[in-house]
Coordinates of C-alpha atoms and ligand atoms in Angstrom, one line a residue:
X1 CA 35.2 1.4 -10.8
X2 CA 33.9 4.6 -12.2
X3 CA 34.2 4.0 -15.8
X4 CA 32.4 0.2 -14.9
X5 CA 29.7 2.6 -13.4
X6 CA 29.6 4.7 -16.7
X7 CA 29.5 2.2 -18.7
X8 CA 26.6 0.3 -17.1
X9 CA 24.7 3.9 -16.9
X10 CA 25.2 3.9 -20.9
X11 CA 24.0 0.4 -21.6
X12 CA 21.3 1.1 -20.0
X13 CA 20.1 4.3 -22.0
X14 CA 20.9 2.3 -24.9
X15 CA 18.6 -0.8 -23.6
X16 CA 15.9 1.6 -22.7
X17 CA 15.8 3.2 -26.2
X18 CA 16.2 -0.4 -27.8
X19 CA 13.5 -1.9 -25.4
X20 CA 11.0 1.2 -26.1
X21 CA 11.2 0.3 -30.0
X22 CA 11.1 -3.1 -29.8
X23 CA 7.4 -2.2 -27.5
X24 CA 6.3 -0.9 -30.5
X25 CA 6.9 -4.0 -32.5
X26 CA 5.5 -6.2 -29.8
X27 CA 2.7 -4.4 -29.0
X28 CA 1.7 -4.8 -33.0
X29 CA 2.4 -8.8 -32.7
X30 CA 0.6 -9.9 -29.5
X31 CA -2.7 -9.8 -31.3
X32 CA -4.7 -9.0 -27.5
X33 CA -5.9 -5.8 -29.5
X34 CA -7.7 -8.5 -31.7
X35 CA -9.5 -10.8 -29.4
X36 CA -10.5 -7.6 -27.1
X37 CA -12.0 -5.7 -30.0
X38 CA -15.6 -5.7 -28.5
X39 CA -14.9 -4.1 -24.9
X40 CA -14.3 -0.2 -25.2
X41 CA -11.8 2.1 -24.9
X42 CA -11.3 5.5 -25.7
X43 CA -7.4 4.7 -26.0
X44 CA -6.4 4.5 -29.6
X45 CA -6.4 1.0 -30.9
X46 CA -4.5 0.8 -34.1
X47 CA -1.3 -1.0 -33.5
X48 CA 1.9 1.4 -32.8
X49 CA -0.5 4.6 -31.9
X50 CA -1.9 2.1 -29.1
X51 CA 1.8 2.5 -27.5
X52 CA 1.4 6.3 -27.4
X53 CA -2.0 5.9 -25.5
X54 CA -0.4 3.5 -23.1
X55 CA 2.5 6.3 -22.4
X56 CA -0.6 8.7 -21.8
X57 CA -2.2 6.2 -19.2
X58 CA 0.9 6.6 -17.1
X59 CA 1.2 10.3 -16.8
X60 CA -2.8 10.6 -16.3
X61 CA -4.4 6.9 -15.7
X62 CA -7.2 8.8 -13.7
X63 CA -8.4 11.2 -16.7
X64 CA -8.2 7.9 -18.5
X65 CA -10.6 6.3 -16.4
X66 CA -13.3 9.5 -15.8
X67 CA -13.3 10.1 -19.3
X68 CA -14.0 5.9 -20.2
X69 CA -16.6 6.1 -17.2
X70 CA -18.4 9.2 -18.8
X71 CA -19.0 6.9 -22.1
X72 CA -19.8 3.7 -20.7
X73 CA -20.4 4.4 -17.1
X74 CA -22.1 0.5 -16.6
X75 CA -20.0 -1.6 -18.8
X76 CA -16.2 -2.4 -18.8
X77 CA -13.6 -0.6 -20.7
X78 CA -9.9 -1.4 -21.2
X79 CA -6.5 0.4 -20.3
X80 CA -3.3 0.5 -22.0
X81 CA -1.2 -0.9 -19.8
X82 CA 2.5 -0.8 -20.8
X83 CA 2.8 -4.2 -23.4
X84 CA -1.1 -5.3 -22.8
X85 CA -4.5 -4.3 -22.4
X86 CA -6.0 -4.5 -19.1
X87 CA -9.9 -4.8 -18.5
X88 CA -11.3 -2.4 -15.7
X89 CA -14.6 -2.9 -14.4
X90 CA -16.1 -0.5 -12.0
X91 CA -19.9 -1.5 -11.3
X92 CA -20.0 -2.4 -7.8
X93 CA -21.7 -6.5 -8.6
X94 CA -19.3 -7.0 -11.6
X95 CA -16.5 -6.2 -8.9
X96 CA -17.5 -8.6 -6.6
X97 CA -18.1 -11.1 -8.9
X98 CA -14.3 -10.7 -10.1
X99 CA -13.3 -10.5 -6.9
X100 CA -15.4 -14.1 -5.6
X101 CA -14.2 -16.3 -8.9
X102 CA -12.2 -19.3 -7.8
X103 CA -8.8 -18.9 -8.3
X104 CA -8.8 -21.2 -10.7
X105 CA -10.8 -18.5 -12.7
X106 CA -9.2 -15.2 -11.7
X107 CA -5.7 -15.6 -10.5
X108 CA -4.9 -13.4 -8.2
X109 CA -1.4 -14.3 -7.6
X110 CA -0.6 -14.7 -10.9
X111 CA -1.4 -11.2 -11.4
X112 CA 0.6 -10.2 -8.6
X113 CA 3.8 -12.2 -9.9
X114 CA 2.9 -10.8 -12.9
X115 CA 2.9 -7.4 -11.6
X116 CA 5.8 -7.1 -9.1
X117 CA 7.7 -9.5 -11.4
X118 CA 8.4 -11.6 -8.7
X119 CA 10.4 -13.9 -10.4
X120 CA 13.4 -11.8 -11.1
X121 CA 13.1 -9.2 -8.2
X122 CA 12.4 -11.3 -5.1
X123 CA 12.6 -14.8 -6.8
X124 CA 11.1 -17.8 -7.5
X125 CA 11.4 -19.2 -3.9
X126 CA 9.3 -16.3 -2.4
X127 CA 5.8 -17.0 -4.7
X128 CA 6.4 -20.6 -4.8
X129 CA 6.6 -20.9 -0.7
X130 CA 5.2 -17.9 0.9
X131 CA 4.8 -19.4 4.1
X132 CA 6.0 -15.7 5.5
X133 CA 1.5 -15.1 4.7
X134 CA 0.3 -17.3 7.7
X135 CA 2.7 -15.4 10.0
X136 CA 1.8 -12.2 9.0
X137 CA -2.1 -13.3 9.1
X138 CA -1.9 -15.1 12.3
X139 CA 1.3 -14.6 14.4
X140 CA 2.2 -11.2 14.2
X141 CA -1.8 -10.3 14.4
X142 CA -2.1 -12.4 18.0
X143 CA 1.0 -10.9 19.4
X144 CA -0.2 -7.3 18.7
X145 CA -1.3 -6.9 22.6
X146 CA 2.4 -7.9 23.2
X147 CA 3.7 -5.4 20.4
X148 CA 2.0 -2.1 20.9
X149 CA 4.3 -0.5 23.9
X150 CA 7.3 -1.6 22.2
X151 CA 5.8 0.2 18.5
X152 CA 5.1 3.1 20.8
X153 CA 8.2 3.2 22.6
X154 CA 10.1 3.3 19.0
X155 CA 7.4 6.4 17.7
X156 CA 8.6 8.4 21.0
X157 CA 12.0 8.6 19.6
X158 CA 11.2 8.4 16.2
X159 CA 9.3 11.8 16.4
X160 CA 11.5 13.5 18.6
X161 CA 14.4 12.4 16.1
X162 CA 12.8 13.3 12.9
X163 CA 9.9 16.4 13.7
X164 CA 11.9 18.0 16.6
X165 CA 9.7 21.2 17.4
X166 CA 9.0 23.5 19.8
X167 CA 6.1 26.3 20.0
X168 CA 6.5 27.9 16.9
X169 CA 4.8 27.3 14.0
X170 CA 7.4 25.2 12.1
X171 CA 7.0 23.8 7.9
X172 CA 7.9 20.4 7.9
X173 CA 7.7 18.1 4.5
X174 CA 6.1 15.4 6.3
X175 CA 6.9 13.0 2.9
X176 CA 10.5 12.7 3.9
X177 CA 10.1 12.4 7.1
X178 CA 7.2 9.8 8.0
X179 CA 8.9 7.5 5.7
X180 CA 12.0 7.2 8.6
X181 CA 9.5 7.5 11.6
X182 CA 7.4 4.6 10.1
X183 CA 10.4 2.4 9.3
X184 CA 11.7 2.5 12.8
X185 CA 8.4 1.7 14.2
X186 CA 7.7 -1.5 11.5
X187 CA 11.4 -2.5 11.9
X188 CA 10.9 -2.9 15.6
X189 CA 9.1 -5.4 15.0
X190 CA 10.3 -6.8 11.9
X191 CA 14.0 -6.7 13.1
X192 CA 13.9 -6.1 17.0
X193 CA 16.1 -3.6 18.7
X194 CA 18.9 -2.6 18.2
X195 CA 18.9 -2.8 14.5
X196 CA 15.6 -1.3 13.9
X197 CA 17.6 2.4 14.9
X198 CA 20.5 1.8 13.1
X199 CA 20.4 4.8 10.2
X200 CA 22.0 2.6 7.7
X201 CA 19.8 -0.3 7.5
X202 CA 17.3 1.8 7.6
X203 CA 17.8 3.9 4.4
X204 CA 18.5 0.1 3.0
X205 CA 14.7 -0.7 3.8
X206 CA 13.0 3.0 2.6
X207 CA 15.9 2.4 -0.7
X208 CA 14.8 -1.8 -0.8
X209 CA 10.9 -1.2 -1.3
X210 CA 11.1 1.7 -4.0
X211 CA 13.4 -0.4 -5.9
X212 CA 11.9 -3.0 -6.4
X213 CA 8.6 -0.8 -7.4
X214 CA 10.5 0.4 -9.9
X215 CA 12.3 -2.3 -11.4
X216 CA 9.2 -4.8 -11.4
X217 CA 8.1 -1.3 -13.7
X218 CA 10.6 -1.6 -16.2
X219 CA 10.6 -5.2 -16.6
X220 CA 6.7 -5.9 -17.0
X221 CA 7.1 -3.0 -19.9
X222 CA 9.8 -5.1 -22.1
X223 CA 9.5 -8.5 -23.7
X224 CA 9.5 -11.8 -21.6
X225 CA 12.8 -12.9 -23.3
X226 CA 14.6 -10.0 -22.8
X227 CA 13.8 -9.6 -18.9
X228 CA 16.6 -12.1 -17.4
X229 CA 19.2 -9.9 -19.1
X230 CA 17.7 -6.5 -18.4
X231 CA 17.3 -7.4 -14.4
X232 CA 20.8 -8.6 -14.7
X233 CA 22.0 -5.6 -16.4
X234 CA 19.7 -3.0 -14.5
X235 CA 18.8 -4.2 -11.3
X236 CA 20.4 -3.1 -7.4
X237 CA 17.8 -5.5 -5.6
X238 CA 20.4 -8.5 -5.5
X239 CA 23.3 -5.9 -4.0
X240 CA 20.9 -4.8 -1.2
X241 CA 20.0 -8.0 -0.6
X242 CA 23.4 -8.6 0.2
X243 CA 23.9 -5.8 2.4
X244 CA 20.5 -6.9 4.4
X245 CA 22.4 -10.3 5.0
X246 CA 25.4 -8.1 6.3
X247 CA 22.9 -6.5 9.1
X248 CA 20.9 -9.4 9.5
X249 CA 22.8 -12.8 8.7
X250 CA 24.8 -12.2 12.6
X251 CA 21.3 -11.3 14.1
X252 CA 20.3 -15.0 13.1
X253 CA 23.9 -16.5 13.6
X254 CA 23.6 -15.3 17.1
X255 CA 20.3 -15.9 18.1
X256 CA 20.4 -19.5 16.3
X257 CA 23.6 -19.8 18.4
X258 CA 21.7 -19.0 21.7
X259 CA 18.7 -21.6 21.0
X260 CA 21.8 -24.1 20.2
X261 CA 23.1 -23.4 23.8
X262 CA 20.1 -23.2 26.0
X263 CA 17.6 -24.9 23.7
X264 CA 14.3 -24.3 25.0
X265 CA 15.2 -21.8 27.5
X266 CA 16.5 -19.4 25.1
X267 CA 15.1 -16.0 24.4
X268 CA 13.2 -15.5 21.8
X269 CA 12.4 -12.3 20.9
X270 CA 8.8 -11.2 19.9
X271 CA 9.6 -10.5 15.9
X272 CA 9.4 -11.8 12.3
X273 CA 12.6 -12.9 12.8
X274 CA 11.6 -15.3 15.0
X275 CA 8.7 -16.2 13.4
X276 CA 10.8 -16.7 10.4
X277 CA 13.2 -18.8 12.2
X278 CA 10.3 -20.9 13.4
X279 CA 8.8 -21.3 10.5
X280 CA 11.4 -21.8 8.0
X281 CA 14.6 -20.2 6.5
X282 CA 16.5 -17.0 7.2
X283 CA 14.4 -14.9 4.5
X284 CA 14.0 -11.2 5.5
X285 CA 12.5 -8.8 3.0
X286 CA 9.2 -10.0 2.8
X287 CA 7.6 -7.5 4.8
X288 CA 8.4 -4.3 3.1
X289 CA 5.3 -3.9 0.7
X290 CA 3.7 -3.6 4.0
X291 CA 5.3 -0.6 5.4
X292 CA 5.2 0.7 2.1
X293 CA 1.5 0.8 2.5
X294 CA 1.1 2.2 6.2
X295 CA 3.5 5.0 5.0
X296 CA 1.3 6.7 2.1
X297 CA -2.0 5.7 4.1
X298 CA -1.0 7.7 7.2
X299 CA 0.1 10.5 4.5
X300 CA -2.9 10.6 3.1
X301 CA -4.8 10.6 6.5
X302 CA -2.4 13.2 8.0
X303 CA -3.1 15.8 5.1
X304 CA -7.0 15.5 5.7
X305 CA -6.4 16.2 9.3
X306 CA -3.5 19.2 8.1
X307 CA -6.5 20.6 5.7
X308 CA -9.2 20.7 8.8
X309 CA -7.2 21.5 11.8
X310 CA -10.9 21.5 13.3
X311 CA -10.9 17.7 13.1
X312 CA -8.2 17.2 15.4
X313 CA -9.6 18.6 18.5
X314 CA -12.4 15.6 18.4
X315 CA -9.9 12.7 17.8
X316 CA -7.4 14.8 21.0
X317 CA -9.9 14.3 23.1
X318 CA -11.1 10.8 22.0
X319 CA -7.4 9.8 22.6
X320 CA -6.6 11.8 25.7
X321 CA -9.5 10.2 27.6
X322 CA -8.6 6.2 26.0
X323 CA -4.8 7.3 27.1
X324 CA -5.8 8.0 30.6
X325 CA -8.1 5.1 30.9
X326 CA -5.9 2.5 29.7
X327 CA -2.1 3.6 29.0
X328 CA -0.9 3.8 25.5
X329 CA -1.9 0.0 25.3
X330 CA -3.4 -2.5 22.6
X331 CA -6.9 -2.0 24.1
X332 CA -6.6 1.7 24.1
X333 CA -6.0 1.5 20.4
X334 CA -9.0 -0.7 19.8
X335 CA -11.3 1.9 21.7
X336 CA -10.2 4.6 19.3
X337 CA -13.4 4.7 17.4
X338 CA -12.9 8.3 15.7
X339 CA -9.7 7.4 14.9
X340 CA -10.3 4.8 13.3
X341 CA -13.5 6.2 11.5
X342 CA -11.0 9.2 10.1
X343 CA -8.6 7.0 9.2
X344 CA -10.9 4.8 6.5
X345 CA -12.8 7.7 5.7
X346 CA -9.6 9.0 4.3
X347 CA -9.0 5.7 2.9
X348 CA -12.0 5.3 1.5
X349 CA -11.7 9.1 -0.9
X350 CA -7.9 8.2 -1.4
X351 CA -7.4 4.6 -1.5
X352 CA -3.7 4.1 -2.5
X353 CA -4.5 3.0 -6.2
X354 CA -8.0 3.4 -8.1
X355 CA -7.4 0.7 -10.3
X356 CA -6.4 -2.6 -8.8
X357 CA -7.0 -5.6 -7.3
X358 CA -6.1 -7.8 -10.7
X359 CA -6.6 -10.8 -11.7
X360 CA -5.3 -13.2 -14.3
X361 CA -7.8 -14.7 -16.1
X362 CA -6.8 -18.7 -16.5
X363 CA -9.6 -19.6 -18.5
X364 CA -12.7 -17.7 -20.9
X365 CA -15.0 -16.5 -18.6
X366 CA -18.3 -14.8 -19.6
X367 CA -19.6 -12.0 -17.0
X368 CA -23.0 -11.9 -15.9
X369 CA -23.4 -8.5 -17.4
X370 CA -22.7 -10.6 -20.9
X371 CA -18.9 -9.2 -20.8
X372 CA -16.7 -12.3 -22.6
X373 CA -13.3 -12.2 -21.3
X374 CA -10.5 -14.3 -23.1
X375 CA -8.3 -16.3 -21.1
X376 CA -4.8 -14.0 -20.3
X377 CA -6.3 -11.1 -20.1
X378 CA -5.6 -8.9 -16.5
X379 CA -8.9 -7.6 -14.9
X380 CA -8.9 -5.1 -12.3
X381 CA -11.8 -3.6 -10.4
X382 CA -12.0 0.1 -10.3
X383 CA -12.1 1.2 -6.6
X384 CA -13.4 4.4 -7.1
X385 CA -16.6 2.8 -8.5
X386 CA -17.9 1.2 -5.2
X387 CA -16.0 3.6 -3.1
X388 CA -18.0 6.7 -4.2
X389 CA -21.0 4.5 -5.1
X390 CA -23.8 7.0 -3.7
X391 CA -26.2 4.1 -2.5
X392 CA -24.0 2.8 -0.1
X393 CA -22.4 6.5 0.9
X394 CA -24.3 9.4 1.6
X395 CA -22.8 12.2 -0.2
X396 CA -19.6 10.4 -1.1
X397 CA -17.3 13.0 -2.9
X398 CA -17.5 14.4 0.7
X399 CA -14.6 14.0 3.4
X400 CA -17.0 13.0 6.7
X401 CA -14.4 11.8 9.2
X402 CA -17.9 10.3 11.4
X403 CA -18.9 8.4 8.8
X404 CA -18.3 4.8 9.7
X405 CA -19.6 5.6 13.4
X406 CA -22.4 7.2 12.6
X407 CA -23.4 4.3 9.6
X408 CA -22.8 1.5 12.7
X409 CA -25.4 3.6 15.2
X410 CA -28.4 3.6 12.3
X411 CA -27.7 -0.1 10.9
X412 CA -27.7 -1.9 14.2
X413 CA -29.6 -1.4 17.4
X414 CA -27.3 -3.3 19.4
X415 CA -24.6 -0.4 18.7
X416 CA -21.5 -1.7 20.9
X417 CA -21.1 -4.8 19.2
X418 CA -22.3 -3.5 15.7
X419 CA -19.6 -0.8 16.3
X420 CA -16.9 -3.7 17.0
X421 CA -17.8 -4.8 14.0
X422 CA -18.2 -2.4 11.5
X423 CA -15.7 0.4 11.9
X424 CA -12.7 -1.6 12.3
X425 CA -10.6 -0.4 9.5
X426 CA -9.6 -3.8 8.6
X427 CA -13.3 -4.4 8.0
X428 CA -13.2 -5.2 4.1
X429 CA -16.4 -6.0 1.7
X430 CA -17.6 -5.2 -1.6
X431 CA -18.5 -1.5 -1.0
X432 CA -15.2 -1.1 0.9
X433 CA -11.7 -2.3 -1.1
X434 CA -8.7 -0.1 0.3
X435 CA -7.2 -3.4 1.6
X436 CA -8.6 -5.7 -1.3
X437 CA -12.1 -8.4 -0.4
X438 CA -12.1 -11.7 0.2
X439 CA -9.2 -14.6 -0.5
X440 CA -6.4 -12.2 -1.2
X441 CA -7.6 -9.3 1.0
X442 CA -3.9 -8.1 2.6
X443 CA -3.0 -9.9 5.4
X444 CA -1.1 -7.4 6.8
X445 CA -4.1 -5.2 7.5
X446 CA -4.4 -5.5 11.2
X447 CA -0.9 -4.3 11.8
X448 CA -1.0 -2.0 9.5
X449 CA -4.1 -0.4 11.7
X450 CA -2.9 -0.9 14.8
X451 CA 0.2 1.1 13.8
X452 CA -2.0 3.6 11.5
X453 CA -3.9 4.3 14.7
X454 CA -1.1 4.6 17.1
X455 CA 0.4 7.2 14.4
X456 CA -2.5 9.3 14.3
X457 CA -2.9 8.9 18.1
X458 CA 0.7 9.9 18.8
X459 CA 0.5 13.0 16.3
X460 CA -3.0 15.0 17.7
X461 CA -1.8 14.3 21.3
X462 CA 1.4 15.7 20.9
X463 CA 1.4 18.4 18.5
X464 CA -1.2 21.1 16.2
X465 CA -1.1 20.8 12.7
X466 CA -2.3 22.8 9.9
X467 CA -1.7 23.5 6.1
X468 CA -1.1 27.2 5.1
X469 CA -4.5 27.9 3.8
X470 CA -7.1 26.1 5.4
X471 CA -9.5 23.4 3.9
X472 CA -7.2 23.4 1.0
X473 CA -5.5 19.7 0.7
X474 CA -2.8 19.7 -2.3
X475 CA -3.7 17.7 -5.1
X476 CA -2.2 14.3 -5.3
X477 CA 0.2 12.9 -7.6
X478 CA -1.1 10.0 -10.0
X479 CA 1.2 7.4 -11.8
X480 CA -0.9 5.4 -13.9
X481 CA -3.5 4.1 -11.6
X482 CA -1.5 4.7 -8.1
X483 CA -2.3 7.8 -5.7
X484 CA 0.4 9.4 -4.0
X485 CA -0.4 12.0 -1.3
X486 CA 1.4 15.2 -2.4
X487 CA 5.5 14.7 -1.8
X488 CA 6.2 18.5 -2.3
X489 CA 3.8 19.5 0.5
X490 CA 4.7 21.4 4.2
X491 CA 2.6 21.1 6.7
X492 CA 3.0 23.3 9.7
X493 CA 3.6 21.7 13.1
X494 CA 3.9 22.9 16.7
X495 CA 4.3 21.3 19.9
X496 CA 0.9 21.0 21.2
X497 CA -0.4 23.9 23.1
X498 CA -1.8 23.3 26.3
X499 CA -4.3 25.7 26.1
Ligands
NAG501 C1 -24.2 0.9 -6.3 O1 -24.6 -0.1 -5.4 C2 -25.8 -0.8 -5.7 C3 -26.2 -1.7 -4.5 O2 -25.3 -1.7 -3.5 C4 -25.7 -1.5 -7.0 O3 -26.9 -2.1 -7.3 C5 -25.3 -0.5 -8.1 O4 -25.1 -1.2 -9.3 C6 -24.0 0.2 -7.7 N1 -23.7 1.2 -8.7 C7 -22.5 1.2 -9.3 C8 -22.3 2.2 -10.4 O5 -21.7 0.4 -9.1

């Protein structure tokens, strides 16, 4: 078995060294370079050297994009990304046009296959019939009154579990351990209890997302040929998904048993499994890109509140006096305006990529700005353009955790309603993309705020936080165009003092 594993471990040095050179080659034949010759880039564009700019995208994809914005900050420029150039456009109109072509135009989900190589990492069936997108969109947004106590009733033990402290100061590296506190929460209602606390299947979820991340990685940056051997050769997504039919395959049997028995009057748990049973076939794993998501947005959040332990107090007592008026409760989390506020205010200066948002382009399409874009090439919008755009925000390179409240009280006289409206965090529009804008905007987005909310809700009413040194947040990691909140950091945590 061992030497098996050793051998596997060299093919695949060998196959990343062969696939690297044979990049080289491809990059010179695909001829993109040619047809994209009149949009900018300050990557190098002779074939071969492009390869080593599109290694130094990777490693620092946001220098990239300042130093492109500095040169042309109106017009679009192109990326080296992996095997292709990608257009980016950053002008706030130009993204919302991109973002409003028929997908017919812009692809949206082509892009998305494209990008999390669908095919081979959660097959065919999945694109082709992803019937699990009205459930998350509809079902599992109207049962969220129903879902809250049992979310919260899974964070209870989840934090006592994983941040276990008492009244001392104690460094926690909150990276490792949201990811567990998260996935129990998510699974609850992805899975139901019991299984949503059983430690195995749970490191299969946290294990299940990242692979996939990083095997979609690999295979976009290799030849289309070669990729059904490579994921063959390189890829664990197939054994988990074995060992998440293991936990989950006598979930189904049984509860598909109980409706056999009792037919109508059988219980049916409030979960995506049912949902999925209802709706189809016994397919599980859709759901994890979601969690994924919740998981570095509450990081990101958390270190904001870590770096200005003054912030806290506010949101306490916004969620003290919601708590005692209405129980730890759907409705309570909807009246959490500050919370809510914080929470896309740190979204909006760290949204989890700054590039993104792609499309495919399925036909030549001209941009009103006079851009020509060939048909095949990938467009993305840069987020940081609208998000920082300083018409929309008042000073927006700073951190104002009021600024969605106080932006609903000047636009709208008729403030309760307005405020309804506008500080949601699962508000999207052109000047605000963390969770995409219109047709493919995530669908997941209202559980992922509910949940985001309750989080941040359960962490300032139950314990202090702070960072060493005050005010200082540590930097965040960037892999080509994706932000990661610090992994390496502590944050210090108490049990809340009461007084
Ligand atoms: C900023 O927003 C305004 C209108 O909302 C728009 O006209 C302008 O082009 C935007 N600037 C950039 C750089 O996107």
């Amino acid at each position: 078995m061992h030497v098996l594993d050793a051998a596997i471990a060299d093919t695949r040095v060998l196959l990343g060294v062969g696939t690297l050179c044979y990049c080289l080659l491809v990059a010179y034949f695909t001829g993109q370079s040619r047809k994209l010759r009149h949009i900018p880039t300050t990557s190098p564009k002779a074939p071969l050297v492009s390869y080593l700019g599109a290694v130094r995208y990777v490693f620092s994809g946001k220098k990239f994009v300042e130093e492109c914005l500095r040169k042309w900050p109106k017009s679009m420029f192109r990326a080296p990304d992996l095997v292709q150039w990608t257009v980016i456009t950053t002008e706030r109109d130009l993204v919302a046009e991109l973002l409003r072509a028929p997908e017919s135009t812009f692809s949206g989900r082509e892009s998305n296959d494209e990008l999390m190589q669908m095919k081979y990492t959660l097959g065919a069936p999945i694109t082709a019939n992803p019937y699990h997108f009205p459930i998350i969109r509809n079902k599992l947004r109207r049962s969220l009154p129903n879902l809250v106590p049992d979310i919260y009733e899974e964070l209870i033990l989840a934090f006592e579990k994983y941040l276990p402290v008492n009244d001392d100061w104690t460094p926690i590296k909150f990276a490792d351990v949201i990811p567990k506190i998260t996935c129990q929460a998510s699974n609850r209602v992805l899975v139901g209890y019991p299984l949503c606390r059983d430690p195995d299947f749970m490191d299969l979820s946290v294990r299940f997302t990242f692979d996939i991340v990083t095997v979609a990685m690999i295979l976009r940056s290799i030849p289309t040929f070669m990729r059904p051997l490579c994921n063959w050769l390189i890829s664990s997504v197939p054994t988990q998904q074995r060992k998440a039919v293991k936990y989950i395959g006598p979930l189904i049997d049984a509860r598909r048993k109980e409706r056999e028995l009792k037919g109508d009057d059988a219980q049916k748990p409030e979960d995506m499994i049912t949902w999925l049973m209802d709706a189809a076939t016994d397919e599980e794993t859709t759901n994890e890109a979601l969690s994924n998501r919740v998981l570095a947005t509450f990081t990101h959040a958390i270190y904001y509140l870590a770096s200005y332990p003054a912030y806290a107090q506010a949101l306490r007592e916004e969620v003290d006096m919601v708590v005692r008026n209405h129980g730890w409760s759907s409705l309570a989390i909807d009246s959490m305006v500050k919370v809510d506020s914080f929470i896309r205010e740190s979204q909006r200066m760290n949204p989890l990529f700054n590039v993104g948002l792609s499309r495919l382009a399925l036909k030549d399409y001209t941009f009103s700005d006079g851009t020509f874009i060939p048909r095949g090439t990938t467009v993305s919008a840069n987020i940081h353009g609208p998000h920082f755009n300083d018409t929309t925000y008042e000073n927006p390179s700073t951190f104002d955790p009021n600024r969605f409240i106080k932006r609903t009280q000047k636009d709208d006289s008729d403030s309760d309603s307005a405020r309804a409206r506008t500080t949601d965090i699962t508000t999207t529009s052109n000047d605000f993309l963390a969770f995409g804008h219109g047709r493919h905007a995530c669908p997941g987005r209202y559980f992922a705020a509910s949940e985001l909310k309750l989080l941040m809700a359960y962490v300032v009413a139950h314990y202090d936080l702070k960072f060493e040194k005050e005010g200082e947040r540590p930097a965040d990691w960037w892999i080509m165009a994706s932000c990661l909140p610090n992994p390496k950091a502590e944050i210090l945590f108490r049990k809340r003092s009461t007084e």
